[in-house]
Coordinates of C-alpha atoms and ligand atoms in Angstrom, one line a residue:
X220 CA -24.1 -17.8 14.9
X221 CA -24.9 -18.2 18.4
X222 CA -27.3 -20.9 19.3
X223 CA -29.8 -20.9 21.7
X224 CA -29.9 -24.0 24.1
X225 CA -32.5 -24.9 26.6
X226 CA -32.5 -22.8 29.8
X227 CA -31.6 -19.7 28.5
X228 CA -27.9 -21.1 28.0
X229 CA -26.4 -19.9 24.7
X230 CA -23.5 -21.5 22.6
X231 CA -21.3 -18.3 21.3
X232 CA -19.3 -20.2 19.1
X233 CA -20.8 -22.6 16.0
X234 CA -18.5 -24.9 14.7
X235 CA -17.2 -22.9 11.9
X236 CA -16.6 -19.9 13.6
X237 CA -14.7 -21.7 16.1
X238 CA -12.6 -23.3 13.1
X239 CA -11.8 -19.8 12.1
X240 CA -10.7 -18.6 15.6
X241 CA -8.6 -21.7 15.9
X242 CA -6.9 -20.7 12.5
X243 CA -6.8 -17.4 13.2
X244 CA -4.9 -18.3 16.7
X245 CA -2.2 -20.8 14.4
X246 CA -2.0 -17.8 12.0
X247 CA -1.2 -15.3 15.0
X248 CA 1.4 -18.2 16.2
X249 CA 2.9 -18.2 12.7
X250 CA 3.3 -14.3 12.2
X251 CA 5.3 -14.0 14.9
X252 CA 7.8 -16.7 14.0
X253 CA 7.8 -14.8 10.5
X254 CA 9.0 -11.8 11.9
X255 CA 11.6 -13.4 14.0
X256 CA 13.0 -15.9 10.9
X257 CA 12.8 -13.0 8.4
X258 CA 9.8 -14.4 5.7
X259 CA 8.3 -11.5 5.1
X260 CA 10.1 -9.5 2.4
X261 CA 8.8 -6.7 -0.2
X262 CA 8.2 -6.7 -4.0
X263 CA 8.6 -3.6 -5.7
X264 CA 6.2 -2.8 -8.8
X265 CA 7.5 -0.1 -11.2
X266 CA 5.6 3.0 -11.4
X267 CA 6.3 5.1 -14.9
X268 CA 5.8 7.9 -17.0
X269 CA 3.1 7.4 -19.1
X270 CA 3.9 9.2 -21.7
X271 CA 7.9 8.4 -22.1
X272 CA 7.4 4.5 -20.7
X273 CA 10.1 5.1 -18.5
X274 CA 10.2 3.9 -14.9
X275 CA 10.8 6.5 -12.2
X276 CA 9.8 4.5 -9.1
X277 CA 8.5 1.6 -7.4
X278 CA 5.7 0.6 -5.1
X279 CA 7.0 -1.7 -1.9
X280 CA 4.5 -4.4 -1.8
X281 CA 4.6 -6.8 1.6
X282 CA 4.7 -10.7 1.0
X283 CA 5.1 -13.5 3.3
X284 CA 7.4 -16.4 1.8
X285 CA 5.3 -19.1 4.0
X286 CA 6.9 -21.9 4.1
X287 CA 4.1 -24.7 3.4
X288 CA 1.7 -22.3 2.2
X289 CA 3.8 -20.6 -0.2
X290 CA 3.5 -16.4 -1.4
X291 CA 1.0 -15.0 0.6
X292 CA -0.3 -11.6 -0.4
X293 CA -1.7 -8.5 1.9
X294 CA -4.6 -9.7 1.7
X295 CA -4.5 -13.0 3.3
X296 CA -2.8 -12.1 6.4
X297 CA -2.6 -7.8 6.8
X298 CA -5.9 -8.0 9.0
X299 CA -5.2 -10.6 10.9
X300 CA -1.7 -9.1 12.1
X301 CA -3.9 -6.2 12.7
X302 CA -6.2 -7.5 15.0
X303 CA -3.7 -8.9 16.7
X304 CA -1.4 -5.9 16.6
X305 CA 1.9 -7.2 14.1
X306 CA 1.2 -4.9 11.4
X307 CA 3.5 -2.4 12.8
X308 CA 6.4 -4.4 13.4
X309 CA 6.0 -6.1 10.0
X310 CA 5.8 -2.8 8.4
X311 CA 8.6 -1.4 10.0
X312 CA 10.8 -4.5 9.4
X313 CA 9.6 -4.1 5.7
X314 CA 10.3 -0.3 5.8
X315 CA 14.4 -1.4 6.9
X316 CA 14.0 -4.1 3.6
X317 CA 13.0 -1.3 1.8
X318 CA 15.4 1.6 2.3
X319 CA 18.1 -1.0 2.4
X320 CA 17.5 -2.2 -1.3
X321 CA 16.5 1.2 -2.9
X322 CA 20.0 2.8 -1.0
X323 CA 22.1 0.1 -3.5
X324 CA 23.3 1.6 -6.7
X325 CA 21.7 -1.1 -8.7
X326 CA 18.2 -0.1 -7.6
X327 CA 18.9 2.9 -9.7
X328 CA 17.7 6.5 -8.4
X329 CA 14.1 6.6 -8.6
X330 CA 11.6 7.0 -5.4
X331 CA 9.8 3.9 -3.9
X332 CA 6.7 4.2 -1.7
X333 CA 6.0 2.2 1.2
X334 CA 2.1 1.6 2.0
X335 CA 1.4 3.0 5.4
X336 CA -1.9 1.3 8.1
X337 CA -3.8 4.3 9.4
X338 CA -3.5 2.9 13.1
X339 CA 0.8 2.9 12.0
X340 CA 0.3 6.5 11.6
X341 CA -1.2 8.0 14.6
X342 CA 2.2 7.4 16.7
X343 CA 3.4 11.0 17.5
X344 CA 7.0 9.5 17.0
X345 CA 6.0 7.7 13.2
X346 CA 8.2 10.8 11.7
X347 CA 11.0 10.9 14.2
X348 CA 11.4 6.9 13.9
X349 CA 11.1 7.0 10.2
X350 CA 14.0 10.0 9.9
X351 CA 16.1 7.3 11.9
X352 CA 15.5 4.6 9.6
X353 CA 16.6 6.7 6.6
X354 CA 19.8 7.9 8.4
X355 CA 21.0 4.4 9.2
X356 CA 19.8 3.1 5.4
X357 CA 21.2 6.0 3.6
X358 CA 18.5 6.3 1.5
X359 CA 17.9 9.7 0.6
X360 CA 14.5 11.1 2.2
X361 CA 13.3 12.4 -1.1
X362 CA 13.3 9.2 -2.5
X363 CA 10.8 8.1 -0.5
X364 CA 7.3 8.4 -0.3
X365 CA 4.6 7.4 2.4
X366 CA 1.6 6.1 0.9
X367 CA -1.8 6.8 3.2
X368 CA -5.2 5.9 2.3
X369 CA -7.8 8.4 3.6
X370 CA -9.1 6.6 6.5
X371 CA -5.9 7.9 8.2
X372 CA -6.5 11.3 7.5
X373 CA -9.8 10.8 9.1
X374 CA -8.6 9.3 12.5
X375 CA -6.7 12.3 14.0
X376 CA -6.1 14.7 11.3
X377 CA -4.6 17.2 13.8
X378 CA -1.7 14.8 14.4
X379 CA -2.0 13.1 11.1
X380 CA -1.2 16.7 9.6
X381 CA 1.1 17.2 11.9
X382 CA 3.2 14.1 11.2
X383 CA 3.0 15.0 7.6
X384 CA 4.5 18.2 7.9
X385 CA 7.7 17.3 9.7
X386 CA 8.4 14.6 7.1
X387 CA 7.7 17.4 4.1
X388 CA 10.3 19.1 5.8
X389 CA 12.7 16.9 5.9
X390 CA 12.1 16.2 2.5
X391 CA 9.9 12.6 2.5
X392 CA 6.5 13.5 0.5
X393 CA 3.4 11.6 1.4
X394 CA 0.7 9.8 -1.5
X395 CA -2.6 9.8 -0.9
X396 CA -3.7 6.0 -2.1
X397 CA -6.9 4.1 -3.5
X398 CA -8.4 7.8 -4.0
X399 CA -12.1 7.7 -4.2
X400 CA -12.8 4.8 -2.6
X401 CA -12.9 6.5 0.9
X402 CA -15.5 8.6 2.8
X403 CA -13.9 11.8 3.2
X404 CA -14.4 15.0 1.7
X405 CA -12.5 16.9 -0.6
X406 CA -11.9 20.0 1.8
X407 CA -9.5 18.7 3.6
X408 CA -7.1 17.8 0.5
X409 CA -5.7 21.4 -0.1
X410 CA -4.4 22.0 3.6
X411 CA -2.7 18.7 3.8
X412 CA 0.6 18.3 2.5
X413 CA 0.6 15.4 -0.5
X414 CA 2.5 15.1 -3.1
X415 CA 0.8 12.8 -4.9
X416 CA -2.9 11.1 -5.8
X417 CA -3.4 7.5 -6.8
X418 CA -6.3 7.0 -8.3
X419 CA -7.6 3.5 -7.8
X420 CA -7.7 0.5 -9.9
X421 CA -11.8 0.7 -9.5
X422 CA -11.8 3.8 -11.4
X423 CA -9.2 2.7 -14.3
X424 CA -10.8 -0.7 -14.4
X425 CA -14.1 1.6 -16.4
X426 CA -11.8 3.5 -18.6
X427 CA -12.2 2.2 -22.0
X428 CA -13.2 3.4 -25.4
X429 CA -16.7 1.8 -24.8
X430 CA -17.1 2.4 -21.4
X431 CA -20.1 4.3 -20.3
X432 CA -19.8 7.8 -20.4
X433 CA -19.6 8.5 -16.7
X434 CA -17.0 6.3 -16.0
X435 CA -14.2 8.7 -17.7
X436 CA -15.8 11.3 -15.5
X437 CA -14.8 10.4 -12.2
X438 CA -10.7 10.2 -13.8
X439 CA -11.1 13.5 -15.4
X440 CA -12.5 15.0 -12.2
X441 CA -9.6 13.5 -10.1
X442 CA -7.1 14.8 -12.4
X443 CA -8.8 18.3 -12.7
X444 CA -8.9 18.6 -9.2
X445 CA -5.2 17.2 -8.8
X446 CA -3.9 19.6 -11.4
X447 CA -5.3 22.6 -9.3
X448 CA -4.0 21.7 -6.1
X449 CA -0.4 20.9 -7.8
X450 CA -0.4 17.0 -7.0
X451 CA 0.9 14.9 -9.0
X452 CA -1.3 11.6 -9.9
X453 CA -0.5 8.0 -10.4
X454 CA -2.9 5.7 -11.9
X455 CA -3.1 2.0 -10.1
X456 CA -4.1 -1.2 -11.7
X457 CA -3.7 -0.4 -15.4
X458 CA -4.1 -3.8 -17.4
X459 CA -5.1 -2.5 -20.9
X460 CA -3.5 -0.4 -23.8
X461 CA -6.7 1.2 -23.9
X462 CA -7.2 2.4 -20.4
X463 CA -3.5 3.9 -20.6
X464 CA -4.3 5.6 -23.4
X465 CA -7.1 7.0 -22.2
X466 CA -5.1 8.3 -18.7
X467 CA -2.7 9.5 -21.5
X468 CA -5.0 11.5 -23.6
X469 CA -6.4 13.0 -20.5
X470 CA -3.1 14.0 -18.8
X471 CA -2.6 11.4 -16.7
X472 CA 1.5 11.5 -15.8
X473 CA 2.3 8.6 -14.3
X474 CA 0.9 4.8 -13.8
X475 CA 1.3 1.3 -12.5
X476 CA -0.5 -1.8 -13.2
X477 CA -0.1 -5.4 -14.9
X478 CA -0.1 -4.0 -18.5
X479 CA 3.3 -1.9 -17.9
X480 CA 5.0 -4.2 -14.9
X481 CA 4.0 -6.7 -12.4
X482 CA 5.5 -6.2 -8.7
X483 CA 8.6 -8.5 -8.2
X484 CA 11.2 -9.5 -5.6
X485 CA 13.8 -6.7 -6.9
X486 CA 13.6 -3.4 -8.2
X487 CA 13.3 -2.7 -12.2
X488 CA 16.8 -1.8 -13.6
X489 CA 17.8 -1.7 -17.0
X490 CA 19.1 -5.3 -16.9
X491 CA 16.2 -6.5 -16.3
X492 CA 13.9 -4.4 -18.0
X493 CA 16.0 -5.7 -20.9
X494 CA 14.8 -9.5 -19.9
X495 CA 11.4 -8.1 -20.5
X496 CA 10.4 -10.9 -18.3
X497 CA 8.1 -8.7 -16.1
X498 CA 6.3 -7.5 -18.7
X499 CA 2.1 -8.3 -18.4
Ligands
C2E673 P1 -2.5 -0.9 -2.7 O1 -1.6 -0.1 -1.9 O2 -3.6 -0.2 -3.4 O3 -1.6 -1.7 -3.7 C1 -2.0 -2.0 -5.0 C2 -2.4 -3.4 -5.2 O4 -2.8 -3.6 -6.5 C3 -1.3 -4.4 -5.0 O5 -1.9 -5.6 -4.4 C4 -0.8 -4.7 -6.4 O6 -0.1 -6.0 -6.5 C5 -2.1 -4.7 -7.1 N1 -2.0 -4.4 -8.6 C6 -1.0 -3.7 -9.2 N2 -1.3 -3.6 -10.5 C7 -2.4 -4.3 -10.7 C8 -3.2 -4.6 -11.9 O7 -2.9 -4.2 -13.0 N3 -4.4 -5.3 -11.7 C9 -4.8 -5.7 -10.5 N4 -5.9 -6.4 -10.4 N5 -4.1 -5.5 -9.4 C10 -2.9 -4.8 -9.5 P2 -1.3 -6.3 -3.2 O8 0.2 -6.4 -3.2 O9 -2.0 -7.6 -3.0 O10 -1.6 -5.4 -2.0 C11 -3.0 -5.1 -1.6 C12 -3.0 -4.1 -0.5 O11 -2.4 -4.5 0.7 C13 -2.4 -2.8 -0.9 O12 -3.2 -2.0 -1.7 C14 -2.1 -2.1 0.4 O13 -3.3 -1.4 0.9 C15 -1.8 -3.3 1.3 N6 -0.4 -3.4 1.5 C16 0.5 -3.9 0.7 N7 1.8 -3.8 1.2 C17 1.6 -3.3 2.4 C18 2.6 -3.0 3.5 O14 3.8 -3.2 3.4 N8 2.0 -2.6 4.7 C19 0.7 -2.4 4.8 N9 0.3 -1.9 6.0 N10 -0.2 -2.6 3.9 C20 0.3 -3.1 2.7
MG674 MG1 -0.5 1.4 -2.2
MG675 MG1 -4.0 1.6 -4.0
MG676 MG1 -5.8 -1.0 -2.5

């Protein structure tokens, strides 16, 4: 809020917004030792079959061990390192955690996806340098999948498409993440190469025996329109027996959420599904 003094002289910063610029400055300061003393590190949430229960992948979810502040989650922190332009490096650090883990036997043989910033994307070499990081992992590219959200469609979809289609190629299938939330249109969705459609958690949240009629609407339209185009779809944020029965009765294939498996510091195996400990 910018006050105005006498004299046409105007104070820019009141005192909380200057608090905030001062923690965002310490934050900036702290993000970069992070990356340097390795405290960011992924959790991986299993993703299953909704109709067998079984898990066929994971979703790579960024945290930042802090070391005062504790677990911090994407939300606290992924702006910030935007604005100040981190994100990439964190992600691609993350991206080396990731392949790494999922490339050991014990993290089985399912796919993990990796969440992907729109601004991450538009690099012409995103495709090249992400081919590289498989190699040297030895994860295989089909177990991987790049999840976008539709703002990065949106940017340069020339490119965008472009990028796409070299990883389809070699084999490294793109998501398209928290779908209907954005502002794009549907047209675009059958010339881009996904292989898959996450319907977000806003959409399952409403799915429930007494939920309005509408809200069942929306799911059934997603999944109609994903069954044409030949995408699969995974449902995000499913806490209730109700709302994965719903997806279920209305041919919904695959799902995540805190109901079937919360996101943890190591990849679901049978050991530890056994433990049941992640359960929701
Ligand atoms: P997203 O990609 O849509 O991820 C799903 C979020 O929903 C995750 O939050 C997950 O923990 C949460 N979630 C899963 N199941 C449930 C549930 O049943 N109920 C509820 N209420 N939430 C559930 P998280 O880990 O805090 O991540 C938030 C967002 O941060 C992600 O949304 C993604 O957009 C971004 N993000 C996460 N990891 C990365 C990363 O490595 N790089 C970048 N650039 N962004 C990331
Ligand atoms: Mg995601
Ligand atoms: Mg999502
Ligand atoms: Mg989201």
């Amino acid at each position: 809020r910018a006050k105005q003094l006498g004299r046409g002289r105007y104070v820019m910063f009141d005192e909380t917004l200057a608090r905030n610029a001062v923690d965002e400055l310490a934050l900036e300061v702290e993000l970069r030792h992070a990356l340097l003393h390795g405290e960011f590190a992924p959790h991986y949430q299993p993703i299953f079959r909704l109709d067998s229960g079984a898990v066929v992948g994971h979703e790579a979810l960024l945290r930042w061990n802090h070391p005062r502040r504790g677990v911090l989650l994407p939300d606290d922190f992924v702006r910030i390192a935007q604005d100040c332009g981190q994100l990439e490096a964190i992600d691609w650090q993350l991206f080396g955690q990731v392949c790494g883990r999922m490339a050991q036997p014990d993290a089985g043989t399912g796919f993990v996806t990796v969440n992907v910033s729109p601004q991450h994307l538009r690099h012409a070499d995103f495709d090249r340098r992400l081919l590289q990081l498989l190699e040297r992992s030895g994860l295989p590219p089909a177990r991987l999948l790049i999840e976008l959200t539709e703002g990065a469609l949106l940017d340069d979809p020339v490119l965008v498409r472009a990028i796409l289609e070299r990883l389809r190629a070699a084999g490294v299938q793109a998501a398209l993440d928290d779908f209907g939330t954005g502002y794009s249109s549907l047209s675009y969705l059958h010339s881009l190469p996904l292989g898959k459609l996450k319907i977000d958690q806003v959409f399952v949240r409403e799915l429930d025996p007494a939920a309005v009629a509408g809200a069942n609407t929306v799911v059934a339209a997603i999944l109609a329109l994903a069954r044409t185009l030949g995408i699969g779809v995974i449902a995000e944020g499913i806490e209730t027996a109700a709302q994965r029965d719903a997806l279920l009765a209305m041919g919904c294939e695959f799902g995540q959420g805190f109901l079937l498996g919360r996101p943890g510091p190591t990849p679901w195996h049978p050991a530890a599904d056994a433990a049941g400990t992640r359960r929701g």
